[in-house]
Amino acid sequence: MTPTGRNTLVVGASSSIGPPVVDALVQRGDHVLTTVRSGAAPESAPGRPIELDLLDPASLDAAASACRERVGQLDVVVFLAGILPGSSLSAYSDEQITGVLTVNVGAQAALLRRLLPLLRPGAQVVMTASVSGERGSYDPVYAASKAAVIGLVKSLASWLAPDVRVNAVSPGLIEGSTMYRDMLPERRAAHRDRTPTGRLVTPEEIAGVVVGICEPAWAGLNGQIIGVNGGAHV
């Protein structure tokens, strides 16, 4: 395997699927920059992580400046950050609604706007949608935020082409994720039972898809939402 030499930014590297995505990109030969809200980046991530608070516009400015100073230009940006309260609408506060919509889509769009001058011709952006954004969810605010990600991807795929391609990975429930661990066993079983393959997707499988669609063979992929849910939603 020939190292890519790409400059890649992973936003939300400490998320449930962050470590395997970073590992796969590093193994592929990318020079990986990572952002974290708090704590440490995955062990395989080279260098010091960039601290990023998606709720703070000044932090968005600082993160974009850090990318410019460290690598100058970017070839790949992967957005993995997100929050999922798992609440009904009546259980949300106004502040929580704003926070979910900001972190899951608004601030990511704002950060990408800041990064646009750094994207090299031929660059790729990979965002994280969700099956909830396609079919709805018990948590309607989370579902709405992910539906907005889908709309953002499809819009940017037209407006940023041909210099930049934009796609998204849309998982179902991920085995071992924070959402999975917080879920009652019977709810986990219900998700698994309604999946035709009889199993849930793993973080490593999601990582494989993220890295795979950045390969040259996928150069025609643009504006697509790649469902990785075992056929639970088609």
PDB file of C-alpha atoms in Angstrom:
ATOM      1  CA  MET A   1       0.000   0.000   0.000  1.00  0.00           C
ATOM      2  CA  THR A   2       1.489   3.319  -1.065  1.00  0.00           C
ATOM      3  CA  PRO A   3       1.231   6.028   1.627  1.00  0.00           C
ATOM      4  CA  THR A   4      -1.127   8.783   0.538  1.00  0.00           C
ATOM      5  CA  GLY A   5       0.748  11.734   2.021  1.00  0.00           C
ATOM      6  CA  ARG A   6      -2.607  13.489   2.458  1.00  0.00           C
ATOM      7  CA  ASN A   7      -3.241  16.107   5.106  1.00  0.00           C
ATOM      8  CA  THR A   8      -6.374  14.934   6.889  1.00  0.00           C
ATOM      9  CA  LEU A   9      -8.356  16.591   9.658  1.00  0.00           C
ATOM     10  CA  VAL A  10     -10.599  14.470  11.894  1.00  0.00           C
ATOM     11  CA  VAL A  11     -13.092  16.600  13.817  1.00  0.00           C
ATOM     12  CA  GLY A  12     -14.245  14.777  16.939  1.00  0.00           C
ATOM     13  CA  ALA A  13     -11.464  12.207  17.143  1.00  0.00           C
ATOM     14  CA  SER A  14     -12.456  11.179  20.668  1.00  0.00           C
ATOM     15  CA  SER A  15     -15.972  10.175  19.580  1.00  0.00           C
ATOM     16  CA  SER A  16     -17.072   6.539  19.652  1.00  0.00           C
ATOM     17  CA  ILE A  17     -15.878   5.932  16.092  1.00  0.00           C
ATOM     18  CA  GLY A  18     -12.964   8.377  16.240  1.00  0.00           C
ATOM     19  CA  PRO A  19     -10.140   6.007  17.283  1.00  0.00           C
ATOM     20  CA  PRO A  20     -10.680   3.395  14.537  1.00  0.00           C
ATOM     21  CA  VAL A  21     -11.097   6.139  11.906  1.00  0.00           C
ATOM     22  CA  VAL A  22      -7.848   7.802  12.993  1.00  0.00           C
ATOM     23  CA  ASP A  23      -6.075   4.430  13.146  1.00  0.00           C
ATOM     24  CA  ALA A  24      -7.207   3.527   9.618  1.00  0.00           C
ATOM     25  CA  LEU A  25      -6.152   6.899   8.187  1.00  0.00           C
ATOM     26  CA  VAL A  26      -2.749   6.776   9.863  1.00  0.00           C
ATOM     27  CA  GLN A  27      -2.194   3.242   8.581  1.00  0.00           C
ATOM     28  CA  ARG A  28      -3.152   4.455   5.114  1.00  0.00           C
ATOM     29  CA  GLY A  29      -0.320   6.980   5.281  1.00  0.00           C
ATOM     30  CA  ASP A  30      -2.230  10.195   5.951  1.00  0.00           C
ATOM     31  CA  HIS A  31      -0.794  13.017   8.026  1.00  0.00           C
ATOM     32  CA  VAL A  32      -3.656  13.258  10.503  1.00  0.00           C
ATOM     33  CA  LEU A  33      -4.677  16.282  12.549  1.00  0.00           C
ATOM     34  CA  THR A  34      -7.300  15.712  15.234  1.00  0.00           C
ATOM     35  CA  THR A  35      -9.663  17.877  17.242  1.00  0.00           C
ATOM     36  CA  VAL A  36     -11.012  16.989  20.673  1.00  0.00           C
ATOM     37  CA  ARG A  37     -13.509  18.693  22.965  1.00  0.00           C
ATOM     38  CA  SER A  38     -11.729  17.457  26.070  1.00  0.00           C
ATOM     39  CA  GLY A  39      -9.404  14.643  26.997  1.00  0.00           C
ATOM     40  CA  ALA A  40      -6.936  12.939  24.724  1.00  0.00           C
ATOM     41  CA  ALA A  41      -6.929  12.048  21.060  1.00  0.00           C
ATOM     42  CA  PRO A  42      -6.565   8.400  19.980  1.00  0.00           C
ATOM     43  CA  GLU A  43      -3.102   7.017  20.732  1.00  0.00           C
ATOM     44  CA  SER A  44      -2.340   6.524  17.050  1.00  0.00           C
ATOM     45  CA  ALA A  45      -2.922  10.207  16.280  1.00  0.00           C
ATOM     46  CA  PRO A  46       0.387  11.980  15.654  1.00  0.00           C
ATOM     47  CA  GLY A  47       1.114  15.277  17.355  1.00  0.00           C
ATOM     48  CA  ARG A  48      -0.895  17.369  19.772  1.00  0.00           C
ATOM     49  CA  PRO A  49      -4.672  17.440  19.237  1.00  0.00           C
ATOM     50  CA  ILE A  50      -6.388  20.728  18.499  1.00  0.00           C
ATOM     51  CA  GLU A  51      -8.806  21.691  21.236  1.00  0.00           C
ATOM     52  CA  LEU A  52     -12.191  22.555  19.774  1.00  0.00           C
ATOM     53  CA  ASP A  53     -15.417  23.674  21.391  1.00  0.00           C
ATOM     54  CA  LEU A  54     -18.069  23.652  18.675  1.00  0.00           C
ATOM     55  CA  LEU A  55     -20.260  25.939  20.762  1.00  0.00           C
ATOM     56  CA  ASP A  56     -17.635  28.694  20.778  1.00  0.00           C
ATOM     57  CA  PRO A  57     -17.059  30.695  17.550  1.00  0.00           C
ATOM     58  CA  ALA A  58     -13.645  31.823  18.831  1.00  0.00           C
ATOM     59  CA  SER A  59     -12.663  28.162  19.171  1.00  0.00           C
ATOM     60  CA  LEU A  60     -13.709  27.570  15.555  1.00  0.00           C
ATOM     61  CA  ASP A  61     -11.423  30.432  14.491  1.00  0.00           C
ATOM     62  CA  ALA A  62      -8.547  29.044  16.547  1.00  0.00           C
ATOM     63  CA  ALA A  63      -8.958  25.528  15.150  1.00  0.00           C
ATOM     64  CA  ALA A  64      -8.898  26.757  11.558  1.00  0.00           C
ATOM     65  CA  SER A  65      -5.822  28.859  12.305  1.00  0.00           C
ATOM     66  CA  ALA A  66      -4.101  25.854  13.894  1.00  0.00           C
ATOM     67  CA  CYS A  67      -4.722  23.788  10.760  1.00  0.00           C
ATOM     68  CA  ARG A  68      -3.286  26.558   8.599  1.00  0.00           C
ATOM     69  CA  GLU A  69      -0.195  26.863  10.756  1.00  0.00           C
ATOM     70  CA  ARG A  70       0.468  23.127  11.008  1.00  0.00           C
ATOM     71  CA  VAL A  71      -0.137  21.906   7.472  1.00  0.00           C
ATOM     72  CA  GLY A  72      -1.123  24.857   5.275  1.00  0.00           C
ATOM     73  CA  GLN A  73      -3.591  22.906   3.145  1.00  0.00           C
ATOM     74  CA  LEU A  74      -5.997  20.031   3.708  1.00  0.00           C
ATOM     75  CA  ASP A  75      -6.907  17.110   1.461  1.00  0.00           C
ATOM     76  CA  VAL A  76      -9.547  15.406   3.600  1.00  0.00           C
ATOM     77  CA  VAL A  77     -11.834  16.624   6.389  1.00  0.00           C
ATOM     78  CA  VAL A  78     -13.836  14.056   8.363  1.00  0.00           C
ATOM     79  CA  PHE A  79     -16.566  15.249  10.732  1.00  0.00           C
ATOM     80  CA  LEU A  80     -17.334  12.777  13.539  1.00  0.00           C
ATOM     81  CA  ALA A  81     -18.421  15.090  16.366  1.00  0.00           C
ATOM     82  CA  GLY A  82     -21.967  14.926  17.642  1.00  0.00           C
ATOM     83  CA  ILE A  83     -24.226  14.677  20.668  1.00  0.00           C
ATOM     84  CA  LEU A  84     -27.287  12.504  21.217  1.00  0.00           C
ATOM     85  CA  PRO A  85     -29.383  13.223  24.335  1.00  0.00           C
ATOM     86  CA  GLY A  86     -31.863  10.475  23.459  1.00  0.00           C
ATOM     87  CA  SER A  87     -34.783  12.555  24.744  1.00  0.00           C
ATOM     88  CA  SER A  88     -38.333  13.202  23.681  1.00  0.00           C
ATOM     89  CA  LEU A  89     -39.141  16.756  22.629  1.00  0.00           C
ATOM     90  CA  SER A  90     -40.957  17.482  25.898  1.00  0.00           C
ATOM     91  CA  ALA A  91     -37.825  16.574  27.865  1.00  0.00           C
ATOM     92  CA  TYR A  92     -35.616  19.068  26.015  1.00  0.00           C
ATOM     93  CA  SER A  93     -34.833  22.537  27.295  1.00  0.00           C
ATOM     94  CA  ASP A  94     -34.470  25.408  24.839  1.00  0.00           C
ATOM     95  CA  GLU A  95     -30.745  25.449  25.578  1.00  0.00           C
ATOM     96  CA  GLN A  96     -30.405  21.736  24.825  1.00  0.00           C
ATOM     97  CA  ILE A  97     -32.230  22.101  21.517  1.00  0.00           C
ATOM     98  CA  THR A  98     -29.847  24.879  20.485  1.00  0.00           C
ATOM     99  CA  GLY A  99     -26.851  22.851  21.634  1.00  0.00           C
ATOM    100  CA  VAL A 100     -27.749  19.716  19.664  1.00  0.00           C
ATOM    101  CA  LEU A 101     -28.501  21.626  16.478  1.00  0.00           C
ATOM    102  CA  THR A 102     -25.326  23.689  16.844  1.00  0.00           C
ATOM    103  CA  VAL A 103     -22.910  20.873  17.606  1.00  0.00           C
ATOM    104  CA  ASN A 104     -24.374  18.374  15.137  1.00  0.00           C
ATOM    105  CA  VAL A 105     -24.712  20.649  12.125  1.00  0.00           C
ATOM    106  CA  GLY A 106     -24.519  24.428  12.608  1.00  0.00           C
ATOM    107  CA  ALA A 107     -21.035  24.665  14.045  1.00  0.00           C
ATOM    108  CA  GLN A 108     -19.739  21.994  11.669  1.00  0.00           C
ATOM    109  CA  ALA A 109     -20.924  24.100   8.741  1.00  0.00           C
ATOM    110  CA  ALA A 110     -19.327  27.147  10.370  1.00  0.00           C
ATOM    111  CA  LEU A 111     -16.014  25.328  10.820  1.00  0.00           C
ATOM    112  CA  LEU A 112     -16.085  24.057   7.242  1.00  0.00           C
ATOM    113  CA  ARG A 113     -16.663  27.618   6.040  1.00  0.00           C
ATOM    114  CA  ARG A 114     -13.481  28.626   7.839  1.00  0.00           C
ATOM    115  CA  LEU A 115     -11.594  25.681   6.334  1.00  0.00           C
ATOM    116  CA  LEU A 116     -12.645  26.258   2.715  1.00  0.00           C
ATOM    117  CA  PRO A 117      -9.567  28.406   1.897  1.00  0.00           C
ATOM    118  CA  LEU A 118      -7.359  25.534   3.102  1.00  0.00           C
ATOM    119  CA  LEU A 119      -8.918  22.823   0.940  1.00  0.00           C
ATOM    120  CA  ARG A 120      -6.666  21.736  -1.888  1.00  0.00           C
ATOM    121  CA  PRO A 121      -8.234  21.105  -5.320  1.00  0.00           C
ATOM    122  CA  GLY A 122      -9.511  17.545  -5.256  1.00  0.00           C
ATOM    123  CA  ALA A 123     -10.180  17.650  -1.517  1.00  0.00           C
ATOM    124  CA  GLN A 124     -12.902  15.578   0.108  1.00  0.00           C
ATOM    125  CA  VAL A 125     -15.252  16.210   3.001  1.00  0.00           C
ATOM    126  CA  VAL A 126     -16.887  13.293   4.814  1.00  0.00           C
ATOM    127  CA  MET A 127     -19.657  14.049   7.289  1.00  0.00           C
ATOM    128  CA  THR A 128     -21.546  11.774   9.675  1.00  0.00           C
ATOM    129  CA  ALA A 129     -25.288  11.553   9.179  1.00  0.00           C
ATOM    130  CA  SER A 130     -27.508   8.913  10.789  1.00  0.00           C
ATOM    131  CA  VAL A 131     -30.323   6.572   9.930  1.00  0.00           C
ATOM    132  CA  SER A 132     -32.335   8.781  12.317  1.00  0.00           C
ATOM    133  CA  GLY A 133     -32.027  11.661   9.882  1.00  0.00           C
ATOM    134  CA  GLU A 134     -33.528   9.495   7.128  1.00  0.00           C
ATOM    135  CA  ARG A 135     -36.407   7.767   8.925  1.00  0.00           C
ATOM    136  CA  GLY A 136     -36.937   9.809  12.125  1.00  0.00           C
ATOM    137  CA  SER A 137     -36.270   8.917  15.745  1.00  0.00           C
ATOM    138  CA  TYR A 138     -37.642   8.986  19.282  1.00  0.00           C
ATOM    139  CA  ASP A 139     -35.246  11.934  19.731  1.00  0.00           C
ATOM    140  CA  PRO A 140     -36.663  14.388  17.166  1.00  0.00           C
ATOM    141  CA  VAL A 141     -34.069  17.114  17.692  1.00  0.00           C
ATOM    142  CA  TYR A 142     -31.180  14.726  17.054  1.00  0.00           C
ATOM    143  CA  ALA A 143     -33.020  13.350  14.005  1.00  0.00           C
ATOM    144  CA  ALA A 144     -33.584  16.880  12.719  1.00  0.00           C
ATOM    145  CA  SER A 145     -29.904  17.732  13.135  1.00  0.00           C
ATOM    146  CA  LYS A 146     -28.880  14.680  11.123  1.00  0.00           C
ATOM    147  CA  ALA A 147     -31.471  15.387   8.435  1.00  0.00           C
ATOM    148  CA  ALA A 148     -29.884  18.837   8.194  1.00  0.00           C
ATOM    149  CA  VAL A 149     -26.472  17.215   7.705  1.00  0.00           C
ATOM    150  CA  ILE A 150     -27.914  15.323   4.748  1.00  0.00           C
ATOM    151  CA  GLY A 151     -29.246  18.547   3.241  1.00  0.00           C
ATOM    152  CA  LEU A 152     -25.918  20.261   3.826  1.00  0.00           C
ATOM    153  CA  VAL A 153     -24.006  17.464   2.096  1.00  0.00           C
ATOM    154  CA  LYS A 154     -26.269  17.434  -0.950  1.00  0.00           C
ATOM    155  CA  SER A 155     -26.111  21.216  -1.286  1.00  0.00           C
ATOM    156  CA  LEU A 156     -22.344  21.524  -0.862  1.00  0.00           C
ATOM    157  CA  ALA A 157     -21.751  18.643  -3.262  1.00  0.00           C
ATOM    158  CA  SER A 158     -23.125  20.876  -6.009  1.00  0.00           C
ATOM    159  CA  TRP A 159     -21.719  24.207  -4.936  1.00  0.00           C
ATOM    160  CA  LEU A 160     -18.164  23.120  -4.056  1.00  0.00           C
ATOM    161  CA  ALA A 161     -17.645  20.850  -7.073  1.00  0.00           C
ATOM    162  CA  PRO A 162     -15.488  20.203  -8.992  1.00  0.00           C
ATOM    163  CA  ASP A 163     -12.736  21.246  -6.567  1.00  0.00           C
ATOM    164  CA  VAL A 164     -14.215  19.561  -3.479  1.00  0.00           C
ATOM    165  CA  ARG A 165     -16.382  16.462  -3.112  1.00  0.00           C
ATOM    166  CA  VAL A 166     -18.746  16.091  -0.136  1.00  0.00           C
ATOM    167  CA  ASN A 167     -20.337  12.847   1.066  1.00  0.00           C
ATOM    168  CA  ALA A 168     -21.661  11.363   4.299  1.00  0.00           C
ATOM    169  CA  VAL A 169     -21.703   8.048   6.109  1.00  0.00           C
ATOM    170  CA  SER A 170     -25.070   7.262   7.699  1.00  0.00           C
ATOM    171  CA  PRO A 171     -24.845   4.517  10.343  1.00  0.00           C
ATOM    172  CA  GLY A 172     -27.536   2.736  12.267  1.00  0.00           C
ATOM    173  CA  LEU A 173     -26.901   1.801  15.895  1.00  0.00           C
ATOM    174  CA  ILE A 174     -23.175   1.134  16.306  1.00  0.00           C
ATOM    175  CA  GLU A 175     -22.044  -1.757  18.498  1.00  0.00           C
ATOM    176  CA  GLY A 176     -20.121  -0.496  21.531  1.00  0.00           C
ATOM    177  CA  SER A 177     -20.830   3.197  20.888  1.00  0.00           C
ATOM    178  CA  THR A 178     -21.828   5.615  23.657  1.00  0.00           C
ATOM    179  CA  MET A 179     -25.445   5.412  22.498  1.00  0.00           C
ATOM    180  CA  TYR A 180     -25.247   1.605  22.538  1.00  0.00           C
ATOM    181  CA  ARG A 181     -23.803   1.533  26.061  1.00  0.00           C
ATOM    182  CA  ASP A 182     -26.469   3.935  27.364  1.00  0.00           C
ATOM    183  CA  MET A 183     -29.291   1.893  25.857  1.00  0.00           C
ATOM    184  CA  LEU A 184     -31.343  -0.692  27.726  1.00  0.00           C
ATOM    185  CA  PRO A 185     -30.552  -4.286  26.662  1.00  0.00           C
ATOM    186  CA  GLU A 186     -34.035  -4.760  25.229  1.00  0.00           C
ATOM    187  CA  ARG A 187     -33.616  -1.662  23.045  1.00  0.00           C
ATOM    188  CA  ARG A 188     -30.286  -2.983  21.749  1.00  0.00           C
ATOM    189  CA  ALA A 189     -31.983  -6.281  20.955  1.00  0.00           C
ATOM    190  CA  ALA A 190     -34.814  -4.482  19.143  1.00  0.00           C
ATOM    191  CA  HIS A 191     -32.340  -2.664  16.905  1.00  0.00           C
ATOM    192  CA  ARG A 192     -30.515  -5.899  16.173  1.00  0.00           C
ATOM    193  CA  ASP A 193     -33.714  -7.854  15.516  1.00  0.00           C
ATOM    194  CA  ARG A 194     -34.988  -5.400  12.902  1.00  0.00           C
ATOM    195  CA  THR A 195     -31.689  -5.511  11.026  1.00  0.00           C
ATOM    196  CA  PRO A 196     -31.839  -8.093   8.194  1.00  0.00           C
ATOM    197  CA  THR A 197     -28.206  -9.094   8.708  1.00  0.00           C
ATOM    198  CA  GLY A 198     -28.936  -9.945  12.345  1.00  0.00           C
ATOM    199  CA  ARG A 199     -26.045  -7.878  13.640  1.00  0.00           C
ATOM    200  CA  LEU A 200     -25.077  -4.277  14.289  1.00  0.00           C
ATOM    201  CA  VAL A 201     -22.318  -2.417  12.514  1.00  0.00           C
ATOM    202  CA  THR A 202     -19.024  -1.943  14.404  1.00  0.00           C
ATOM    203  CA  PRO A 203     -16.853   1.186  14.748  1.00  0.00           C
ATOM    204  CA  GLU A 204     -14.128  -0.534  12.728  1.00  0.00           C
ATOM    205  CA  GLU A 205     -16.553  -1.159   9.866  1.00  0.00           C
ATOM    206  CA  ILE A 206     -17.588   2.493   9.860  1.00  0.00           C
ATOM    207  CA  ALA A 207     -13.908   3.449   9.776  1.00  0.00           C
ATOM    208  CA  GLY A 208     -13.370   1.172   6.793  1.00  0.00           C
ATOM    209  CA  VAL A 209     -16.168   2.895   4.892  1.00  0.00           C
ATOM    210  CA  VAL A 210     -14.879   6.383   5.733  1.00  0.00           C
ATOM    211  CA  VAL A 211     -11.380   5.550   4.541  1.00  0.00           C
ATOM    212  CA  GLY A 212     -12.632   3.547   1.582  1.00  0.00           C
ATOM    213  CA  ILE A 213     -14.704   6.339   0.028  1.00  0.00           C
ATOM    214  CA  CYS A 214     -11.622   8.570   0.122  1.00  0.00           C
ATOM    215  CA  GLU A 215      -9.777   6.202  -2.206  1.00  0.00           C
ATOM    216  CA  PRO A 216      -9.255   7.109  -5.893  1.00  0.00           C
ATOM    217  CA  ALA A 217     -11.680   4.392  -7.014  1.00  0.00           C
ATOM    218  CA  TRP A 218     -14.485   6.438  -5.453  1.00  0.00           C
ATOM    219  CA  ALA A 219     -13.640   9.656  -7.289  1.00  0.00           C
ATOM    220  CA  GLY A 220     -17.125   9.711  -8.823  1.00  0.00           C
ATOM    221  CA  LEU A 221     -18.841   9.730  -5.435  1.00  0.00           C
ATOM    222  CA  ASN A 222     -20.300  13.141  -4.612  1.00  0.00           C
ATOM    223  CA  GLY A 223     -23.365  14.237  -2.658  1.00  0.00           C
ATOM    224  CA  GLN A 224     -24.094  10.693  -1.507  1.00  0.00           C
ATOM    225  CA  ILE A 225     -25.330   9.382   1.833  1.00  0.00           C
ATOM    226  CA  ILE A 226     -23.797   5.957   2.414  1.00  0.00           C
ATOM    227  CA  GLY A 227     -26.141   3.934   4.619  1.00  0.00           C
ATOM    228  CA  VAL A 228     -24.287   1.487   6.853  1.00  0.00           C
ATOM    229  CA  ASN A 229     -27.096  -0.133   8.809  1.00  0.00           C
ATOM    230  CA  GLY A 230     -27.291  -3.765   7.744  1.00  0.00           C
ATOM    231  CA  GLY A 231     -30.444  -3.063   5.763  1.00  0.00           C
ATOM    232  CA  ALA A 232     -32.493  -1.806   8.734  1.00  0.00           C
ATOM    233  CA  HIS A 233     -33.404   1.184   6.564  1.00  0.00           C
ATOM    234  CA  VAL A 234     -33.195   1.011   2.765  1.00  0.00           C
TER     235      VAL A 234
END
